PDB file of C-alpha atoms in Angstrom:
ATOM      1  CA  MET A   1      -0.092   0.056   0.008  1.00  0.00           C
ATOM      2  CA  PRO A   2       1.610   3.485  -0.929  1.00  0.00           C
ATOM      3  CA  LEU A   3       2.279   5.916   1.781  1.00  0.00           C
ATOM      4  CA  ARG A   4      -0.534   8.165   0.515  1.00  0.00           C
ATOM      5  CA  GLU A   5      -2.990   5.349   1.352  1.00  0.00           C
ATOM      6  CA  HIS A   6      -1.442   4.462   4.425  1.00  0.00           C
ATOM      7  CA  VAL A   7      -2.290   8.223   5.540  1.00  0.00           C
ATOM      8  CA  ARG A   8      -5.758   8.208   4.305  1.00  0.00           C
ATOM      9  CA  GLU A   9      -6.408   4.744   6.101  1.00  0.00           C
ATOM     10  CA  LEU A  10      -4.882   6.303   9.379  1.00  0.00           C
ATOM     11  CA  ARG A  11      -7.216   9.460   8.934  1.00  0.00           C
ATOM     12  CA  THR A  12     -10.167   7.433   8.337  1.00  0.00           C
ATOM     13  CA  ARG A  13      -9.556   4.899  11.148  1.00  0.00           C
ATOM     14  CA  ALA A  14      -8.750   7.863  13.459  1.00  0.00           C
ATOM     15  CA  LEU A  15     -11.919   9.725  12.514  1.00  0.00           C
ATOM     16  CA  LEU A  16     -14.132   6.427  12.992  1.00  0.00           C
ATOM     17  CA  ALA A  17     -12.389   5.657  16.543  1.00  0.00           C
ATOM     18  CA  THR A  18     -13.058   9.387  17.662  1.00  0.00           C
ATOM     19  CA  ALA A  19     -16.909   9.342  16.601  1.00  0.00           C
ATOM     20  CA  GLY A  20     -16.907   6.125  18.746  1.00  0.00           C
ATOM     21  CA  LEU A  21     -15.495   7.889  21.662  1.00  0.00           C
ATOM     22  CA  LEU A  22     -17.694  10.899  21.239  1.00  0.00           C
ATOM     23  CA  VAL A  23     -20.855   8.412  21.622  1.00  0.00           C
ATOM     24  CA  GLY A  24     -19.494   6.547  24.574  1.00  0.00           C
ATOM     25  CA  ALA A  25     -18.749  10.229  25.961  1.00  0.00           C
ATOM     26  CA  VAL A  26     -22.313  11.132  25.680  1.00  0.00           C
ATOM     27  CA  VAL A  27     -23.241   8.059  27.719  1.00  0.00           C
ATOM     28  CA  GLY A  28     -20.490   9.008  30.333  1.00  0.00           C
ATOM     29  CA  TRP A  29     -21.925  12.574  30.671  1.00  0.00           C
ATOM     30  CA  ILE A  30     -25.506  11.127  31.546  1.00  0.00           C
ATOM     31  CA  ALA A  31     -23.956   8.647  33.926  1.00  0.00           C
ATOM     32  CA  TYR A  32     -21.463  11.305  35.659  1.00  0.00           C
ATOM     33  CA  PRO A  33     -23.056  11.323  39.136  1.00  0.00           C
ATOM     34  CA  TRP A  34     -22.878   7.668  39.330  1.00  0.00           C
ATOM     35  CA  LEU A  35     -19.392   7.630  37.945  1.00  0.00           C
ATOM     36  CA  PHE A  36     -18.231  10.230  40.454  1.00  0.00           C
ATOM     37  CA  GLU A  37     -19.321   8.211  43.224  1.00  0.00           C
ATOM     38  CA  VAL A  38     -17.368   5.420  42.105  1.00  0.00           C
ATOM     39  CA  LEU A  39     -14.167   7.102  41.509  1.00  0.00           C
ATOM     40  CA  GLN A  40     -14.231   8.827  44.820  1.00  0.00           C
ATOM     41  CA  GLU A  41     -14.854   5.507  46.758  1.00  0.00           C
ATOM     42  CA  PRO A  42     -11.238   4.916  47.660  1.00  0.00           C
ATOM     43  CA  VAL A  43     -11.243   8.479  49.302  1.00  0.00           C
ATOM     44  CA  VAL A  44     -14.349   7.801  51.135  1.00  0.00           C
ATOM     45  CA  ALA A  45     -13.606   4.376  52.178  1.00  0.00           C
ATOM     46  CA  LEU A  46     -10.363   5.725  53.558  1.00  0.00           C
ATOM     47  CA  ALA A  47     -11.786   8.617  55.459  1.00  0.00           C
ATOM     48  CA  GLU A  48     -14.173   6.347  57.083  1.00  0.00           C
ATOM     49  CA  GLN A  49     -11.701   3.551  57.802  1.00  0.00           C
ATOM     50  CA  ARG A  50      -9.106   6.384  59.652  1.00  0.00           C
ATOM     51  CA  ASP A  51     -11.862   8.614  60.784  1.00  0.00           C
ATOM     52  CA  ASP A  52     -10.102  11.515  59.399  1.00  0.00           C
ATOM     53  CA  LEU A  53     -11.105  14.725  57.301  1.00  0.00           C
ATOM     54  CA  ILE A  54     -10.003  13.189  53.793  1.00  0.00           C
ATOM     55  CA  SER A  55     -12.109  14.407  51.093  1.00  0.00           C
ATOM     56  CA  LEU A  56     -12.063  15.762  47.276  1.00  0.00           C
ATOM     57  CA  ASN A  57     -11.678  19.481  47.073  1.00  0.00           C
ATOM     58  CA  PHE A  58     -13.137  21.660  44.114  1.00  0.00           C
ATOM     59  CA  GLY A  59     -10.566  24.553  43.758  1.00  0.00           C
ATOM     60  CA  GLY A  60     -12.261  26.497  41.058  1.00  0.00           C
ATOM     61  CA  VAL A  61     -15.549  27.791  39.858  1.00  0.00           C
ATOM     62  CA  ALA A  62     -15.266  26.028  36.366  1.00  0.00           C
ATOM     63  CA  THR A  63     -13.527  22.723  38.010  1.00  0.00           C
ATOM     64  CA  PRO A  64     -16.962  20.766  38.275  1.00  0.00           C
ATOM     65  CA  LEU A  65     -17.617  21.416  34.530  1.00  0.00           C
ATOM     66  CA  ASP A  66     -14.161  20.582  33.419  1.00  0.00           C
ATOM     67  CA  LEU A  67     -14.052  17.572  35.544  1.00  0.00           C
ATOM     68  CA  GLN A  68     -17.547  16.213  34.175  1.00  0.00           C
ATOM     69  CA  ILE A  69     -16.176  16.631  30.660  1.00  0.00           C
ATOM     70  CA  LYS A  70     -12.909  14.825  31.479  1.00  0.00           C
ATOM     71  CA  VAL A  71     -14.813  11.759  33.200  1.00  0.00           C
ATOM     72  CA  ALA A  72     -17.421  11.633  30.356  1.00  0.00           C
ATOM     73  CA  LEU A  73     -14.225  11.436  28.154  1.00  0.00           C
ATOM     74  CA  PHE A  74     -12.722   8.792  30.248  1.00  0.00           C
ATOM     75  CA  ALA A  75     -16.064   6.610  30.401  1.00  0.00           C
ATOM     76  CA  GLY A  76     -16.237   7.198  26.684  1.00  0.00           C
ATOM     77  CA  ALA A  77     -12.795   5.582  25.898  1.00  0.00           C
ATOM     78  CA  ILE A  78     -13.651   2.384  28.030  1.00  0.00           C
ATOM     79  CA  LEU A  79     -17.210   1.973  26.498  1.00  0.00           C
ATOM     80  CA  SER A  80     -16.210   2.587  23.065  1.00  0.00           C
ATOM     81  CA  SER A  81     -13.001   0.223  23.509  1.00  0.00           C
ATOM     82  CA  PRO A  82     -14.540  -2.548  21.253  1.00  0.00           C
ATOM     83  CA  TRP A  83     -14.766   0.062  18.567  1.00  0.00           C
ATOM     84  CA  TRP A  84     -11.619   1.839  18.654  1.00  0.00           C
ATOM     85  CA  ILE A  85      -9.582  -1.508  19.288  1.00  0.00           C
ATOM     86  CA  TYR A  86     -11.174  -2.804  16.078  1.00  0.00           C
ATOM     87  CA  GLN A  87     -10.053   0.384  14.277  1.00  0.00           C
ATOM     88  CA  LEU A  88      -6.544  -0.149  15.542  1.00  0.00           C
ATOM     89  CA  TRP A  89      -6.619  -3.622  14.227  1.00  0.00           C
ATOM     90  CA  ALA A  90      -8.149  -3.004  11.025  1.00  0.00           C
ATOM     91  CA  PHE A  91      -5.284  -0.152  10.345  1.00  0.00           C
ATOM     92  CA  VAL A  92      -2.372  -2.429  11.371  1.00  0.00           C
ATOM     93  CA  THR A  93      -3.672  -5.295   9.361  1.00  0.00           C
ATOM     94  CA  PRO A  94      -5.056  -4.171   6.312  1.00  0.00           C
ATOM     95  CA  GLY A  95      -3.857  -6.691   3.994  1.00  0.00           C
ATOM     96  CA  LEU A  96      -5.132  -9.818   5.453  1.00  0.00           C
ATOM     97  CA  THR A  97      -6.601 -12.501   2.916  1.00  0.00           C
ATOM     98  CA  ARG A  98     -10.114 -13.618   3.568  1.00  0.00           C
ATOM     99  CA  ARG A  99      -8.887 -16.851   5.075  1.00  0.00           C
ATOM    100  CA  GLU A 100      -7.319 -14.647   7.638  1.00  0.00           C
ATOM    101  CA  ARG A 101      -9.938 -11.955   8.175  1.00  0.00           C
ATOM    102  CA  TRP A 102     -11.328 -14.582  10.885  1.00  0.00           C
ATOM    103  CA  THR A 103      -8.637 -13.675  13.253  1.00  0.00           C
ATOM    104  CA  THR A 104     -10.185 -10.159  13.530  1.00  0.00           C
ATOM    105  CA  LEU A 105     -13.035 -11.568  15.567  1.00  0.00           C
ATOM    106  CA  GLY A 106     -10.472 -13.653  17.676  1.00  0.00           C
ATOM    107  CA  PHE A 107      -8.107 -10.709  18.335  1.00  0.00           C
ATOM    108  CA  LEU A 108     -11.116  -8.228  18.973  1.00  0.00           C
ATOM    109  CA  GLY A 109     -12.593 -10.922  21.574  1.00  0.00           C
ATOM    110  CA  ALA A 110      -8.909 -10.892  23.084  1.00  0.00           C
ATOM    111  CA  GLY A 111      -8.083  -7.215  22.668  1.00  0.00           C
ATOM    112  CA  VAL A 112     -11.146  -5.989  24.855  1.00  0.00           C
ATOM    113  CA  PRO A 113     -10.905  -8.026  27.795  1.00  0.00           C
ATOM    114  CA  LEU A 114      -7.000  -7.473  28.060  1.00  0.00           C
ATOM    115  CA  PHE A 115      -7.579  -3.834  27.976  1.00  0.00           C
ATOM    116  CA  LEU A 116     -10.528  -4.033  30.668  1.00  0.00           C
ATOM    117  CA  ALA A 117      -8.204  -6.386  32.624  1.00  0.00           C
ATOM    118  CA  GLY A 118      -5.552  -3.838  32.583  1.00  0.00           C
ATOM    119  CA  GLY A 119      -8.032  -1.131  33.821  1.00  0.00           C
ATOM    120  CA  ALA A 120      -9.280  -3.625  36.376  1.00  0.00           C
ATOM    121  CA  VAL A 121      -5.640  -3.969  37.656  1.00  0.00           C
ATOM    122  CA  ALA A 122      -5.141  -0.406  37.950  1.00  0.00           C
ATOM    123  CA  TRP A 123      -8.155  -0.199  39.970  1.00  0.00           C
ATOM    124  CA  TRP A 124      -7.309  -2.815  42.363  1.00  0.00           C
ATOM    125  CA  LEU A 125      -4.047  -1.104  43.083  1.00  0.00           C
ATOM    126  CA  LEU A 126      -5.510   2.546  43.446  1.00  0.00           C
ATOM    127  CA  PRO A 127      -6.686   2.094  47.019  1.00  0.00           C
ATOM    128  CA  LYS A 128      -3.305   1.285  48.227  1.00  0.00           C
ATOM    129  CA  ALA A 129      -1.781   3.998  46.323  1.00  0.00           C
ATOM    130  CA  VAL A 130      -4.263   6.572  47.895  1.00  0.00           C
ATOM    131  CA  GLY A 131      -3.876   5.009  51.384  1.00  0.00           C
ATOM    132  CA  LEU A 132      -0.154   5.298  51.075  1.00  0.00           C
ATOM    133  CA  LEU A 133       0.291   8.572  49.737  1.00  0.00           C
ATOM    134  CA  SER A 134      -2.462  10.158  52.054  1.00  0.00           C
ATOM    135  CA  GLY A 135      -0.800   8.182  54.963  1.00  0.00           C
ATOM    136  CA  LEU A 136       2.068  10.717  55.111  1.00  0.00           C
ATOM    137  CA  THR A 137      -0.531  13.551  56.047  1.00  0.00           C
ATOM    138  CA  PRO A 138       0.616  14.615  59.549  1.00  0.00           C
ATOM    139  CA  ALA A 139      -1.364  14.493  62.682  1.00  0.00           C
ATOM    140  CA  ASP A 140      -4.329  16.978  63.636  1.00  0.00           C
ATOM    141  CA  THR A 141      -4.489  18.289  60.027  1.00  0.00           C
ATOM    142  CA  ALA A 142      -6.869  17.821  57.172  1.00  0.00           C
ATOM    143  CA  ASN A 143      -6.252  16.193  53.867  1.00  0.00           C
ATOM    144  CA  LEU A 144      -8.318  18.151  51.064  1.00  0.00           C
ATOM    145  CA  ILE A 145      -7.392  16.339  47.848  1.00  0.00           C
ATOM    146  CA  ASP A 146      -7.752  18.387  44.854  1.00  0.00           C
ATOM    147  CA  ALA A 147     -10.510  16.496  42.737  1.00  0.00           C
ATOM    148  CA  GLN A 148      -9.187  17.221  39.314  1.00  0.00           C
ATOM    149  CA  SER A 149      -5.420  16.231  40.065  1.00  0.00           C
ATOM    150  CA  TYR A 150      -7.138  13.072  41.826  1.00  0.00           C
ATOM    151  CA  LEU A 151      -9.444  12.227  39.060  1.00  0.00           C
ATOM    152  CA  GLU A 152      -6.801  12.867  36.335  1.00  0.00           C
ATOM    153  CA  PHE A 153      -4.465  10.594  38.185  1.00  0.00           C
ATOM    154  CA  ILE A 154      -6.943   7.725  38.481  1.00  0.00           C
ATOM    155  CA  MET A 155      -8.093   8.047  34.814  1.00  0.00           C
ATOM    156  CA  ARG A 156      -4.369   8.116  33.493  1.00  0.00           C
ATOM    157  CA  MET A 157      -3.542   5.175  35.652  1.00  0.00           C
ATOM    158  CA  VAL A 158      -6.393   2.839  34.369  1.00  0.00           C
ATOM    159  CA  LEU A 159      -6.035   3.840  30.831  1.00  0.00           C
ATOM    160  CA  ALA A 160      -2.130   3.202  31.080  1.00  0.00           C
ATOM    161  CA  PHE A 161      -2.637  -0.180  32.261  1.00  0.00           C
ATOM    162  CA  GLY A 162      -5.335  -0.848  29.910  1.00  0.00           C
ATOM    163  CA  LEU A 163      -3.196   0.269  27.070  1.00  0.00           C
ATOM    164  CA  ALA A 164      -0.184  -1.740  28.307  1.00  0.00           C
ATOM    165  CA  PHE A 165      -2.185  -4.939  28.210  1.00  0.00           C
ATOM    166  CA  LEU A 166      -2.750  -4.471  24.546  1.00  0.00           C
ATOM    167  CA  LEU A 167       0.609  -5.158  23.682  1.00  0.00           C
ATOM    168  CA  PRO A 168       0.330  -8.880  22.375  1.00  0.00           C
ATOM    169  CA  VAL A 169      -2.642  -7.761  20.187  1.00  0.00           C
ATOM    170  CA  VAL A 170      -0.261  -4.904  18.551  1.00  0.00           C
ATOM    171  CA  MET A 171       2.384  -7.473  18.253  1.00  0.00           C
ATOM    172  CA  VAL A 172       0.424 -10.159  16.684  1.00  0.00           C
ATOM    173  CA  GLY A 173      -1.352  -7.562  14.343  1.00  0.00           C
ATOM    174  CA  LEU A 174       2.177  -6.549  12.844  1.00  0.00           C
ATOM    175  CA  ASN A 175       3.253 -10.048  12.611  1.00  0.00           C
ATOM    176  CA  LEU A 176       0.285 -10.829  10.608  1.00  0.00           C
ATOM    177  CA  ALA A 177       0.803  -7.581   8.321  1.00  0.00           C
ATOM    178  CA  GLY A 178       4.164  -9.109   7.587  1.00  0.00           C
ATOM    179  CA  LEU A 179       6.077  -6.192   9.210  1.00  0.00           C
ATOM    180  CA  VAL A 180       7.786  -8.140  12.061  1.00  0.00           C
ATOM    181  CA  ARG A 181       8.357 -11.717  12.212  1.00  0.00           C
ATOM    182  CA  GLY A 182       8.078 -13.756  15.444  1.00  0.00           C
ATOM    183  CA  SER A 183      11.821 -14.619  15.639  1.00  0.00           C
ATOM    184  CA  THR A 184      12.360 -10.796  15.936  1.00  0.00           C
ATOM    185  CA  TRP A 185       9.975 -10.603  18.798  1.00  0.00           C
ATOM    186  CA  ALA A 186      11.463 -13.646  20.319  1.00  0.00           C
ATOM    187  CA  HIS A 187      15.133 -12.255  19.924  1.00  0.00           C
ATOM    188  CA  GLY A 188      14.203  -9.087  21.960  1.00  0.00           C
ATOM    189  CA  TRP A 189      12.678 -10.694  24.908  1.00  0.00           C
ATOM    190  CA  ARG A 190      15.592  -9.425  27.318  1.00  0.00           C
ATOM    191  CA  TRP A 191      14.663  -5.700  26.017  1.00  0.00           C
ATOM    192  CA  ALA A 192      11.085  -6.504  26.335  1.00  0.00           C
ATOM    193  CA  VAL A 193      11.346  -7.719  29.894  1.00  0.00           C
ATOM    194  CA  LEU A 194      13.518  -4.666  30.890  1.00  0.00           C
ATOM    195  CA  LEU A 195      10.979  -2.140  29.140  1.00  0.00           C
ATOM    196  CA  CYS A 196       8.069  -3.746  30.989  1.00  0.00           C
ATOM    197  CA  PHE A 197       9.622  -3.379  34.388  1.00  0.00           C
ATOM    198  CA  VAL A 198      10.748   0.059  33.508  1.00  0.00           C
ATOM    199  CA  PHE A 199       7.311   1.024  32.519  1.00  0.00           C
ATOM    200  CA  ALA A 200       5.732  -0.787  35.501  1.00  0.00           C
ATOM    201  CA  ALA A 201       7.790   1.271  37.811  1.00  0.00           C
ATOM    202  CA  VAL A 202       6.850   4.515  36.106  1.00  0.00           C
ATOM    203  CA  ALA A 203       3.082   3.728  35.730  1.00  0.00           C
ATOM    204  CA  THR A 204       2.583   2.574  39.281  1.00  0.00           C
ATOM    205  CA  PRO A 205       2.060   5.541  41.739  1.00  0.00           C
ATOM    206  CA  THR A 206       3.646   3.797  44.550  1.00  0.00           C
ATOM    207  CA  ALA A 207       7.166   2.584  45.301  1.00  0.00           C
ATOM    208  CA  ASP A 208       6.532  -0.830  46.507  1.00  0.00           C
ATOM    209  CA  ALA A 209       7.475  -3.815  44.688  1.00  0.00           C
ATOM    210  CA  ILE A 210       4.062  -5.245  44.736  1.00  0.00           C
ATOM    211  CA  SER A 211       2.479  -2.883  42.519  1.00  0.00           C
ATOM    212  CA  MET A 212       5.439  -2.943  39.896  1.00  0.00           C
ATOM    213  CA  PHE A 213       5.320  -6.523  39.710  1.00  0.00           C
ATOM    214  CA  SER A 214       1.368  -6.772  39.652  1.00  0.00           C
ATOM    215  CA  LEU A 215       1.790  -4.797  36.134  1.00  0.00           C
ATOM    216  CA  ALA A 216       5.235  -6.185  34.853  1.00  0.00           C
ATOM    217  CA  LEU A 217       4.509  -9.910  35.305  1.00  0.00           C
ATOM    218  CA  PRO A 218       1.307  -9.975  33.429  1.00  0.00           C
ATOM    219  CA  MET A 219       3.056  -7.759  30.653  1.00  0.00           C
ATOM    220  CA  CYS A 220       5.932 -10.266  30.390  1.00  0.00           C
ATOM    221  CA  LEU A 221       3.444 -13.216  30.170  1.00  0.00           C
ATOM    222  CA  LEU A 222       1.341 -11.526  27.562  1.00  0.00           C
ATOM    223  CA  TYR A 223       4.547 -10.574  25.630  1.00  0.00           C
ATOM    224  CA  GLY A 224       5.611 -14.272  25.615  1.00  0.00           C
ATOM    225  CA  LEU A 225       2.134 -15.477  24.516  1.00  0.00           C
ATOM    226  CA  ALA A 226       2.220 -12.966  21.651  1.00  0.00           C
ATOM    227  CA  VAL A 227       5.678 -14.351  20.688  1.00  0.00           C
ATOM    228  CA  GLY A 228       4.289 -17.828  20.602  1.00  0.00           C
ATOM    229  CA  LEU A 229       1.495 -16.892  18.429  1.00  0.00           C
ATOM    230  CA  CYS A 230       3.653 -14.916  15.888  1.00  0.00           C
ATOM    231  CA  LEU A 231       6.047 -17.953  15.706  1.00  0.00           C
ATOM    232  CA  LEU A 232       3.095 -20.274  15.059  1.00  0.00           C
ATOM    233  CA  HIS A 233       1.870 -17.914  12.367  1.00  0.00           C
ATOM    234  CA  ASP A 234       5.199 -17.733  10.735  1.00  0.00           C
ATOM    235  CA  ARG A 235       5.635 -21.521  10.494  1.00  0.00           C
ATOM    236  CA  ARG A 236       2.266 -21.896   8.894  1.00  0.00           C
ATOM    237  CA  ALA A 237       3.266 -19.056   6.387  1.00  0.00           C
ATOM    238  CA  ASP A 238       6.579 -20.452   5.546  1.00  0.00           C
ATOM    239  CA  ARG A 239       4.849 -23.866   4.923  1.00  0.00           C
ATOM    240  CA  ARG A 240       2.727 -22.175   2.322  1.00  0.00           C
ATOM    241  CA  ASP A 241       5.648 -20.069   0.748  1.00  0.00           C
ATOM    242  CA  PRO A 242       9.085 -21.368   1.513  1.00  0.00           C
ATOM    243  CA  PHE A 243      10.779 -18.081   0.745  1.00  0.00           C
ATOM    244  CA  ALA A 244       8.645 -16.050   3.014  1.00  0.00           C
ATOM    245  CA  GLY A 245      11.035 -15.832   5.740  1.00  0.00           C
ATOM    246  CA  THR A 246      14.395 -15.303   3.715  1.00  0.00           C
ATOM    247  CA  PRO A 247      16.109 -11.986   3.862  1.00  0.00           C
ATOM    248  CA  ASP A 248      14.957 -11.238   0.097  1.00  0.00           C
ATOM    249  CA  ASP A 249      11.444 -11.028   0.944  1.00  0.00           C
ATOM    250  CA  GLY A 250      11.057  -7.382   1.821  1.00  0.00           C
ATOM    251  CA  ALA A 251      10.025  -6.101   5.320  1.00  0.00           C
ATOM    252  CA  GLY A 252       8.978  -9.253   6.857  1.00  0.00           C
ATOM    253  CA  GLY A 253      12.417 -11.080   6.149  1.00  0.00           C
ATOM    254  CA  ALA A 254      14.738  -7.987   6.882  1.00  0.00           C
ATOM    255  CA  LEU A 255      13.218  -7.676  10.219  1.00  0.00           C
ATOM    256  CA  ALA A 256      13.631 -11.250  11.120  1.00  0.00           C
TER     257      ALA A 256
END
């Protein structure tokens, strides 16, 4: 596919993904009161547990409106995840044969649960992070947490974890598109493990090892699973075309 066609395809997929995001954001706007209660639950539970004054604080006149827009977009990203994950997959693998297009449903069915699982891991870690960070508040003082900073922190965490868990979907998509062979992913496993732990150390809000390993280990396991799927696909492709994996075959062989 020529470069101009790639750019046009990218624009089309981005517009479709954005449209789905906006539709989901409308639902998030309507459900904002319930969503806000859910998002502030770690703070409420911590205040009840410690019997201290720990509460969210709206520091500006326009802050409530700003937060409602951001929470609505956050909800839209989660609700429309099947749609924009499909658009990502359709862009990465535009040249699949009819026989291979069944994998779209298979990896869409894998990508959405992986994204949601990553968000669930982040949500599981958040009460620990809030408790640890707010525990540094000196005695006989109140902890009025800025609502905008708190909610942005939660939303970034959930989305970052969710996107991290999409790693194997992107890896397999690049492999099916003929851009990266499975052997390339396999040879780079040491760097992959290092990057997984670096990402986990940066993405997790606390300095404890449990939080870091809770993200890094699943990412490493998913990387290994994706490598296995890529190698299996390459083996089948090489049987159909014995010259597919040679250095003269273009991008796929060159990257091997």
